[in-house]
Tab-separated table of C-alpha atoms and ligand atoms in Angstrom:
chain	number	residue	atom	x	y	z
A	167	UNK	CA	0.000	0.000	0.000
A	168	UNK	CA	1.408	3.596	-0.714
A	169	UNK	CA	2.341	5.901	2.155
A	170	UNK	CA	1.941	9.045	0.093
A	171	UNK	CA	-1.212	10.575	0.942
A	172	UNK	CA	-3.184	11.544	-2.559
A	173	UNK	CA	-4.941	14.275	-2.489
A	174	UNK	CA	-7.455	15.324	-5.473
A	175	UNK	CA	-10.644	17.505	-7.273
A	176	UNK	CA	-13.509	15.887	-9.041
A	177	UNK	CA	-15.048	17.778	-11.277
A	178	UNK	CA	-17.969	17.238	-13.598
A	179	UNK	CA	-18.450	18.389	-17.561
A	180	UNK	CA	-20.299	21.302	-18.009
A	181	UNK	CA	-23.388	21.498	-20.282
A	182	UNK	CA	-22.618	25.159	-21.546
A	183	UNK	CA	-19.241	26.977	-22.883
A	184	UNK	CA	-19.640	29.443	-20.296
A	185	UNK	CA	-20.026	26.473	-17.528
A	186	UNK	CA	-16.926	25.364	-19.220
A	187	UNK	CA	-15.056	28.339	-18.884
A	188	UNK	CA	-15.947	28.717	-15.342
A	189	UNK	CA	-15.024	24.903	-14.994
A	190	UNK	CA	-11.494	25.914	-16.507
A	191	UNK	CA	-11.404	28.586	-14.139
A	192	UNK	CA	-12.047	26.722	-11.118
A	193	UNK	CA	-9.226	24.142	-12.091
A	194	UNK	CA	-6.534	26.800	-12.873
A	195	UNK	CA	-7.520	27.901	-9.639
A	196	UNK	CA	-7.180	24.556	-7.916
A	197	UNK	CA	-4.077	23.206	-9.767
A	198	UNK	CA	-2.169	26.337	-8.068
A	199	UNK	CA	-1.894	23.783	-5.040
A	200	UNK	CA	-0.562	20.885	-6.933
A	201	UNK	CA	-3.127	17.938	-6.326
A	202	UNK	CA	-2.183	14.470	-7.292
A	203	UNK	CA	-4.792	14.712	-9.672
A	204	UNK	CA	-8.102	15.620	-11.098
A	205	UNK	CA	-10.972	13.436	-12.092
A	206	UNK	CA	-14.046	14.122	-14.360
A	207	UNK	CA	-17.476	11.793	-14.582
A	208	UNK	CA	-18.960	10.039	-17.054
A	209	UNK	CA	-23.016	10.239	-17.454
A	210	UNK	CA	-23.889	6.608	-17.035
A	211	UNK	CA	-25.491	5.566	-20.801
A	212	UNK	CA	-22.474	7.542	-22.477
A	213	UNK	CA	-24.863	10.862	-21.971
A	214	UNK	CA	-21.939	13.454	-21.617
A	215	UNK	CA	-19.126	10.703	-23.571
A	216	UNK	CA	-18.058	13.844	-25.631
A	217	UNK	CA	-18.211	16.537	-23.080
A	218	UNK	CA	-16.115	14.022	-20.089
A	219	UNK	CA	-13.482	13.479	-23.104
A	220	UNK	CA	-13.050	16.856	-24.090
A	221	UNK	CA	-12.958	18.365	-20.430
A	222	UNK	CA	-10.507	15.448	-19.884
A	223	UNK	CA	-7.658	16.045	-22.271
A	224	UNK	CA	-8.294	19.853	-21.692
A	225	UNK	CA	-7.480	19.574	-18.083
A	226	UNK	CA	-4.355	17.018	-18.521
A	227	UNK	CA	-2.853	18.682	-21.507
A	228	UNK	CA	-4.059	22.765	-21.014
A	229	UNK	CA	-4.307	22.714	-16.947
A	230	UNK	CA	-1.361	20.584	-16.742
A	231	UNK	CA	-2.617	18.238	-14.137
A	232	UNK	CA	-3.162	14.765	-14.668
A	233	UNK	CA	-6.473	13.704	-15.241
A	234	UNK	CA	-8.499	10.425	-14.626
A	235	UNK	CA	-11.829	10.020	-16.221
A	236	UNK	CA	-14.519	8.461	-14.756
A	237	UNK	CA	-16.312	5.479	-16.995
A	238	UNK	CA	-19.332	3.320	-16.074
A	239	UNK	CA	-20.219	0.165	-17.341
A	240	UNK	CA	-24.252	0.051	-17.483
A	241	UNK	CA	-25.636	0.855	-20.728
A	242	UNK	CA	-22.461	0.961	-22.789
A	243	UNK	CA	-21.647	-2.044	-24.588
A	244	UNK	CA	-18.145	-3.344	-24.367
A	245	UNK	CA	-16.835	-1.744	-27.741
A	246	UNK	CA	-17.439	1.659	-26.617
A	247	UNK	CA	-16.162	0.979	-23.858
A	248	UNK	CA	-12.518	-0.103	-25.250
A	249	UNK	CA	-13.001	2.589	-27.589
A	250	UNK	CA	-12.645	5.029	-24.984
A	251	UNK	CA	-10.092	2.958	-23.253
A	252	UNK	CA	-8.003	3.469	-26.206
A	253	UNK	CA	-8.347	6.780	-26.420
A	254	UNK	CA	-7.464	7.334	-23.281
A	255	UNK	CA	-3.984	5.534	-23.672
A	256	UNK	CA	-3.086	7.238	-26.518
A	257	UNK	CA	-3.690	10.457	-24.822
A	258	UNK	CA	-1.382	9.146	-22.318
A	259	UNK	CA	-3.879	9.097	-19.775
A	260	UNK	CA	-2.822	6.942	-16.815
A	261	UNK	CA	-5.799	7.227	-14.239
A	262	UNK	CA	-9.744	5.778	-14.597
A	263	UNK	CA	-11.938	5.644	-11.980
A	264	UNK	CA	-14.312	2.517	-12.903
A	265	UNK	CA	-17.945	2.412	-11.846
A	266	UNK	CA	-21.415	1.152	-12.541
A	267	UNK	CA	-23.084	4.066	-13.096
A	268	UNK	CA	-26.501	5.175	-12.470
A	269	UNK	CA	-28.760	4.985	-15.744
A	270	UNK	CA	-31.748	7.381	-15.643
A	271	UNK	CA	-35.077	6.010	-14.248
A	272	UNK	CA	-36.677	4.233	-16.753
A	273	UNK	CA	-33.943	2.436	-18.753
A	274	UNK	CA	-33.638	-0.267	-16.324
A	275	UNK	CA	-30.360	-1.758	-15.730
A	276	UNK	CA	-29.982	-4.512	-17.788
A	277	UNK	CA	-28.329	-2.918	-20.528
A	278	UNK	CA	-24.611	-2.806	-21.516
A	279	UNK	CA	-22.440	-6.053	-21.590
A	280	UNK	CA	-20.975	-5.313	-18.344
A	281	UNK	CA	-23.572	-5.398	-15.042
A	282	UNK	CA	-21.470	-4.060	-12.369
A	283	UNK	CA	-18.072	-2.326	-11.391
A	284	UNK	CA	-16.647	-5.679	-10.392
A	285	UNK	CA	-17.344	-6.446	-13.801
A	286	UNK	CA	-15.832	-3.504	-15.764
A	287	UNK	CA	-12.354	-3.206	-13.460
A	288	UNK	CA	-11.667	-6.993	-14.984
A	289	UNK	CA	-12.621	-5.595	-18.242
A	290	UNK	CA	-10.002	-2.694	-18.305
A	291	UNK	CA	-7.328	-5.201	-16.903
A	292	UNK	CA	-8.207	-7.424	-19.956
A	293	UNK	CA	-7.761	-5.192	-22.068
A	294	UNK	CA	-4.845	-2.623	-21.442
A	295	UNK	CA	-3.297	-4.483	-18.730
A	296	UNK	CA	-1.473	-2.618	-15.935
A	297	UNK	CA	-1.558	0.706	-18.017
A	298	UNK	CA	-4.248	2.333	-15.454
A	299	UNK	CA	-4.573	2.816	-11.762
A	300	UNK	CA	-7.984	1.828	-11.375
A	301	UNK	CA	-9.891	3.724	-8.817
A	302	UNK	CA	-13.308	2.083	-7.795
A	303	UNK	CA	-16.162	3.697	-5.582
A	304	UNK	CA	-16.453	2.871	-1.718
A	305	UNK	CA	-19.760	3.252	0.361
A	306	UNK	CA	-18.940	3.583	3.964
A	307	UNK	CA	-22.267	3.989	4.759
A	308	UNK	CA	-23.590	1.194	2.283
A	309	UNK	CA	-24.916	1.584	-1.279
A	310	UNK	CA	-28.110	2.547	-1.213
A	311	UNK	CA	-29.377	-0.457	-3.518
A	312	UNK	CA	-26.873	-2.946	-1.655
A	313	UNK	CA	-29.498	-5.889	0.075
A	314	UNK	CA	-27.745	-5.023	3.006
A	315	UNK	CA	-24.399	-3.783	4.930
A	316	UNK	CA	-22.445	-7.147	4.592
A	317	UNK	CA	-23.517	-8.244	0.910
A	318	UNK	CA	-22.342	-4.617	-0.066
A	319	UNK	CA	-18.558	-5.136	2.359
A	320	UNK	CA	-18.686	-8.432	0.075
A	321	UNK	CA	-18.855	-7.164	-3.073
A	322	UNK	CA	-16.405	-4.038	-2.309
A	323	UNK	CA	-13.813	-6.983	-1.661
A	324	UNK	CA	-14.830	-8.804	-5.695
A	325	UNK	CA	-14.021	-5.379	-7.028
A	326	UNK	CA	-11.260	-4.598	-5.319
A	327	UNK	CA	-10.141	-7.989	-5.980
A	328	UNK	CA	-10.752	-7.466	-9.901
A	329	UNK	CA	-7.884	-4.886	-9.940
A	330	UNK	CA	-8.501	-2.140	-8.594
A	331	UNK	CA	-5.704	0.162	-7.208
A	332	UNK	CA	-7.260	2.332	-5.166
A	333	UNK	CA	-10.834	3.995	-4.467
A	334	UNK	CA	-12.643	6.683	-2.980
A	335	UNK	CA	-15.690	6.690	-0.734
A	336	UNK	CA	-19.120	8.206	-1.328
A	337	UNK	CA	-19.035	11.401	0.409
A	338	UNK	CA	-20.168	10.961	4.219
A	339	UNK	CA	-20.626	13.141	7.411
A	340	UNK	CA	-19.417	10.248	9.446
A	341	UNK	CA	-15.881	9.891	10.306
A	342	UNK	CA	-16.331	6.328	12.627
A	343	UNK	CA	-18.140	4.779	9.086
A	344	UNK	CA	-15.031	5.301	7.462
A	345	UNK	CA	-12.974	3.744	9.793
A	346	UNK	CA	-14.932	1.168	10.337
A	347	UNK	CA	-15.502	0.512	6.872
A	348	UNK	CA	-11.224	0.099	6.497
A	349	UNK	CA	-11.247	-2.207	9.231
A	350	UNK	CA	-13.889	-4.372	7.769
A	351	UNK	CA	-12.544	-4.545	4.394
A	352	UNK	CA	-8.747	-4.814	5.387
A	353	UNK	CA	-9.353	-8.117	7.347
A	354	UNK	CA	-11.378	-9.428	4.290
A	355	UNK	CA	-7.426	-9.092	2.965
A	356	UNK	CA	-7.885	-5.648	1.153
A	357	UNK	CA	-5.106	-3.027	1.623
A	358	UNK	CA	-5.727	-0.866	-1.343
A	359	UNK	CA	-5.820	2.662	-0.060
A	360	UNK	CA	-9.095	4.058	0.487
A	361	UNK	CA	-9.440	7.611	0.340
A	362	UNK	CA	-12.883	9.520	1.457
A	363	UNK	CA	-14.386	11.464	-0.787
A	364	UNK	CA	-15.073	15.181	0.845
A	365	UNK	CA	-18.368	16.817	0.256
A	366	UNK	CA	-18.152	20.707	1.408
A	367	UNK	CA	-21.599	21.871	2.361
A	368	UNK	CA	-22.938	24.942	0.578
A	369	UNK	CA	-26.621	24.474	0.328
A	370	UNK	CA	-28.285	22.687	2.733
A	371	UNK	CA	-31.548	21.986	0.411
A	372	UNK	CA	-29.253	20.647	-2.506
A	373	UNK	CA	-27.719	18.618	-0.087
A	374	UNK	CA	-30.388	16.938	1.855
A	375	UNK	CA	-31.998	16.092	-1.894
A	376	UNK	CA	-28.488	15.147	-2.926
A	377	UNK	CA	-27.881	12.717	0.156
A	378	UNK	CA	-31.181	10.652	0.087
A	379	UNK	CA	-30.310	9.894	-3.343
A	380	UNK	CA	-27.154	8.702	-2.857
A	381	UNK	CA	-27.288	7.416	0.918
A	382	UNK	CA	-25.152	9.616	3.291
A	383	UNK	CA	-26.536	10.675	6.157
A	384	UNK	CA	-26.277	13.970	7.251
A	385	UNK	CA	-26.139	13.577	11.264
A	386	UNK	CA	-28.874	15.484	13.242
A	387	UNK	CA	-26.636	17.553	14.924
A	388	UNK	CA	-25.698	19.012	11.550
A	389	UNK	CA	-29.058	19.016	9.895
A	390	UNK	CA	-30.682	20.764	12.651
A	391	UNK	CA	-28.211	23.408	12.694
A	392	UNK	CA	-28.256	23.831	8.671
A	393	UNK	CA	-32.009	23.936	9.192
A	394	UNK	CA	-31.779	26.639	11.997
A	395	UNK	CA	-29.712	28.974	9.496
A	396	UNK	CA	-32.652	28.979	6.750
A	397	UNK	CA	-32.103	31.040	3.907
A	398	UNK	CA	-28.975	32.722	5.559
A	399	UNK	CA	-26.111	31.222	3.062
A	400	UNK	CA	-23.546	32.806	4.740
A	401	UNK	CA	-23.980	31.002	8.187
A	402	UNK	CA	-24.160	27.571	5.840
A	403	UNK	CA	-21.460	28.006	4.169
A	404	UNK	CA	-19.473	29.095	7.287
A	405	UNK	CA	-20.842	26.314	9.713
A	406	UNK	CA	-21.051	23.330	7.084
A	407	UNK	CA	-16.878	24.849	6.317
A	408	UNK	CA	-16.032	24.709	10.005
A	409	UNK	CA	-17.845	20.962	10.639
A	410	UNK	CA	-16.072	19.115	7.130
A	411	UNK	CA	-13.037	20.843	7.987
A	412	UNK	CA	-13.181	19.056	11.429
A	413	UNK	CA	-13.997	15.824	9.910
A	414	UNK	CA	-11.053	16.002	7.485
A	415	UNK	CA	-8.750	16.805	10.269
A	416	UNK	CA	-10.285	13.905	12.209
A	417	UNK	CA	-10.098	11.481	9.106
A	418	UNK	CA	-6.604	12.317	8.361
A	419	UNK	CA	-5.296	12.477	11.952
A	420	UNK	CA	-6.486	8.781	12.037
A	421	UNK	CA	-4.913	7.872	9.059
A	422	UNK	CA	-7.185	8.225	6.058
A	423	UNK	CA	-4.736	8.221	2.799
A	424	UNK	CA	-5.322	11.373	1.524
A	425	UNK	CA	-8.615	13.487	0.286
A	426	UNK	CA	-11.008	13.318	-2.789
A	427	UNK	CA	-12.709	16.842	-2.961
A	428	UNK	CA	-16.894	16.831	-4.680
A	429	UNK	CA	-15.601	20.806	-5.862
A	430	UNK	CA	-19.627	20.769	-7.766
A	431	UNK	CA	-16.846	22.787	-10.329
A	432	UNK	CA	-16.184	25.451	-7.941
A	433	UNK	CA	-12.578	26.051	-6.369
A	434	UNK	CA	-13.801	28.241	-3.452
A	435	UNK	CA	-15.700	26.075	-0.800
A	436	UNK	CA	-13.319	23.285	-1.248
A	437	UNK	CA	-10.078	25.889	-1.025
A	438	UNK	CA	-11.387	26.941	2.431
A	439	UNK	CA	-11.000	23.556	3.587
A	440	UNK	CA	-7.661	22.647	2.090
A	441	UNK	CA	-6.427	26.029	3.833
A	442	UNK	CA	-8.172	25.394	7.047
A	443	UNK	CA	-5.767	22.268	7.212
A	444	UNK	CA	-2.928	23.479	5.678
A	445	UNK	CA	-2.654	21.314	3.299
A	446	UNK	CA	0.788	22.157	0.923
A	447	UNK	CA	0.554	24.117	-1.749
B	285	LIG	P1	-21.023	-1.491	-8.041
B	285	LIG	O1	-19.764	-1.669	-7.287
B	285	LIG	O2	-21.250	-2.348	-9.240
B	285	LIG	O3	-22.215	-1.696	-6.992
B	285	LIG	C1	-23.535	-1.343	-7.308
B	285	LIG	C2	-24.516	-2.082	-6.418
B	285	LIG	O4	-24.592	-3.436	-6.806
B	285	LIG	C3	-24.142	-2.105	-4.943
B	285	LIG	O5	-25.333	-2.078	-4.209
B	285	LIG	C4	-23.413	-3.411	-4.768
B	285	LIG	O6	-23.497	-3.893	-3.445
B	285	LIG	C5	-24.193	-4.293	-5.743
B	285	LIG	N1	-23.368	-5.300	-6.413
B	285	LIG	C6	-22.115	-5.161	-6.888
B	285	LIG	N2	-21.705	-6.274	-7.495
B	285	LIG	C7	-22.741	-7.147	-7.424
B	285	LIG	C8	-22.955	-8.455	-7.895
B	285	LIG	N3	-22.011	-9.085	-8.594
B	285	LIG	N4	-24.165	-9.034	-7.639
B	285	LIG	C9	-25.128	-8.387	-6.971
B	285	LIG	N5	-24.979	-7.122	-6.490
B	285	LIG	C10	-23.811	-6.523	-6.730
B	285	LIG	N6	-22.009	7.693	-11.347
B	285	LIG	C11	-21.993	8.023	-12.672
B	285	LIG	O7	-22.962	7.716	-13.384
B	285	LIG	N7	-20.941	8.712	-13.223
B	285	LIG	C12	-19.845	9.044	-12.507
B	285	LIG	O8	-18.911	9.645	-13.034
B	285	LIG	C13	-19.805	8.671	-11.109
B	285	LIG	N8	-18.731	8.949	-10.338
B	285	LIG	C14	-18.692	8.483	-9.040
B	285	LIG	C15	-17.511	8.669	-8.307
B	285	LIG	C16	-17.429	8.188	-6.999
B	285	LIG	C17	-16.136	8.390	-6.233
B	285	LIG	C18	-18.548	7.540	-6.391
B	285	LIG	C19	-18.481	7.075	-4.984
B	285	LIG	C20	-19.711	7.366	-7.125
B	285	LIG	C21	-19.794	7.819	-8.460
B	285	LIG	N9	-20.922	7.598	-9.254
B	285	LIG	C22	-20.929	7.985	-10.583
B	285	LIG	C23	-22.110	6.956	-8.685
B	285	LIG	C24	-22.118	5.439	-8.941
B	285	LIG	O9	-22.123	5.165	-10.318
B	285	LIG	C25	-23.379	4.870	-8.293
B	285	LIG	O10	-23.274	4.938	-6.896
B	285	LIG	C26	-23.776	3.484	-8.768
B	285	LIG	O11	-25.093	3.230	-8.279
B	285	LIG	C27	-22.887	2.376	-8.254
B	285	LIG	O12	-21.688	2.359	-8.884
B	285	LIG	P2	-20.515	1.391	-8.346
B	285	LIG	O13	-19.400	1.503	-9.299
B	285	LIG	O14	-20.256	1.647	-6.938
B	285	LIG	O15	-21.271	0.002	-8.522
């Protein structure tokens, strides 16, 4: 297992050129501090295939930091899917963080070659070998489809098992699910670090919608406070910066490998948390 912490800014493609100015704006701003690396998703289906790749090479080859793309499995069939793979090789692209996906309600999830991430990390190994670092997705607080808390530890341990290199948790308010998350999966015999993925709070309505979806809980010592604030933004963004900064200093006190920052493509609320821990620039 590496001992160098990793420390990185996800970013998703914008639907607009002036989105994607302001999303090359964001990452000039954030690739001032030198993170290990940048990442960029993938709408599940292929939905935004041209807008990931072109934000992609932008940000490796313009912003000069190296970027992984995000791919997911469901709905694409297994020649787009080496398509892209080859694409990114040749771009020298050396990072891919390998998911399911989410297809939109309605299209079911039967479609695509490949069912789940388990699936599509033995896939990339097939076919390019040990050209990528594979980063695959954690849920310390359990996916929200899993059947239950140990069937979704189990098949964690497949994927990670499949290849993987490294991954990155769902975004979580919880510090002791992380850790006990680790523990779990490193006596199943994985020791692939497993760094948490950092949501900063901005807006508490986004949020709550945002977290049922996905299955993070935001505690009730938070929520009632974010509720108490209403429409004051300013008190949010200050209180919600003060509690994830805690929580990062707490995670990475205790050992977490490094930081994975949700930056919703904007440099500022995550900045305030990189500076509140002094994180090197
Ligand atoms: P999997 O690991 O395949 O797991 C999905 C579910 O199936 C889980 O409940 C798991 O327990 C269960 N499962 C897994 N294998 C099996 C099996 N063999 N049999 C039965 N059940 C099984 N979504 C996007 O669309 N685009 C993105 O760019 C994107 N980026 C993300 C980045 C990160 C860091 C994270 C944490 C999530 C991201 N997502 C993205 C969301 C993700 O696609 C969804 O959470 C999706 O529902 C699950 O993807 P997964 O790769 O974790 O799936």
């Amino acid at each position: 297992m590496s001992q160098e912490r990793s420390f990185s800014f996800e970013f998703f493609p914008a639907k607009t050129e002036a989105g994607h100015e302001k999303l090359l704006d964001t990452a000039r701003q954030l690739a001032v501090y030198k993170p290990d690396f940048f990442s960029c998703t993938y709408g599940a289906g292929g939905s935004t295939r041209g807008r990931t790749v072109h934000t992609v090479l932008q940000l490796n080859e313009e912003v000069k930091v190296a970027t992984a793309p995000h791919l997911s499995c469901v709905g694409d069939s297994k020649a787009e899917l080496r398509e892209l793979l080859t694409l990114y090789k040749d771009a020298g692209i050396e990072r891919i963080v390998a998911l399911r996906g989410d297809l939109p309600s309605g299209m079911g999830l039967a479609s695509g070659e490949l069912r789940y991430a388990n699936e599509l990390v033995g896939f990339i190994r097939e076919e390019t070998g040990d050209h990528f670092h594979i980063e695959i997705a954690a849920y310390p607080e359990m996916h929200p489809q899993a059947r239950n808390f140990e069937a979704d530890i189990a098949n964690f341990v497949r994927k990670a098992k499949a290849g993987a290199s490294s991954a990155i948790t769902q975004y979580f308010f919880n510090v002791d699910s992380y850790f006990y998350f680790v523990e779990r999966v490193r006596k199943l015999g994985v020791d692939i670090p497993v760094v948490p993925g950092i949501m900063p709070i901005t807006n508490y309505s986004k949020l709550a919608r945002f977290s049922d979806a996905c299955g993070a809980e935001i505690p009730r010592w938070v929520r009632k406070q974010l509720e108490a604030y209403g429409d004051d933004s300013d008190s949010i963004r200050a209180y919600g910066e003060q509690v994830v900064s805690e929580m990062c200093e707490r995670l990475l006190q205790g050992g977490a490998p490094g930081l994975h920052f949700y930056t919703m493509n904007l440099a500022g609320p995550s900045l305030a948390i990189w500076n509140n821990l002094k994180l090197s620039g």
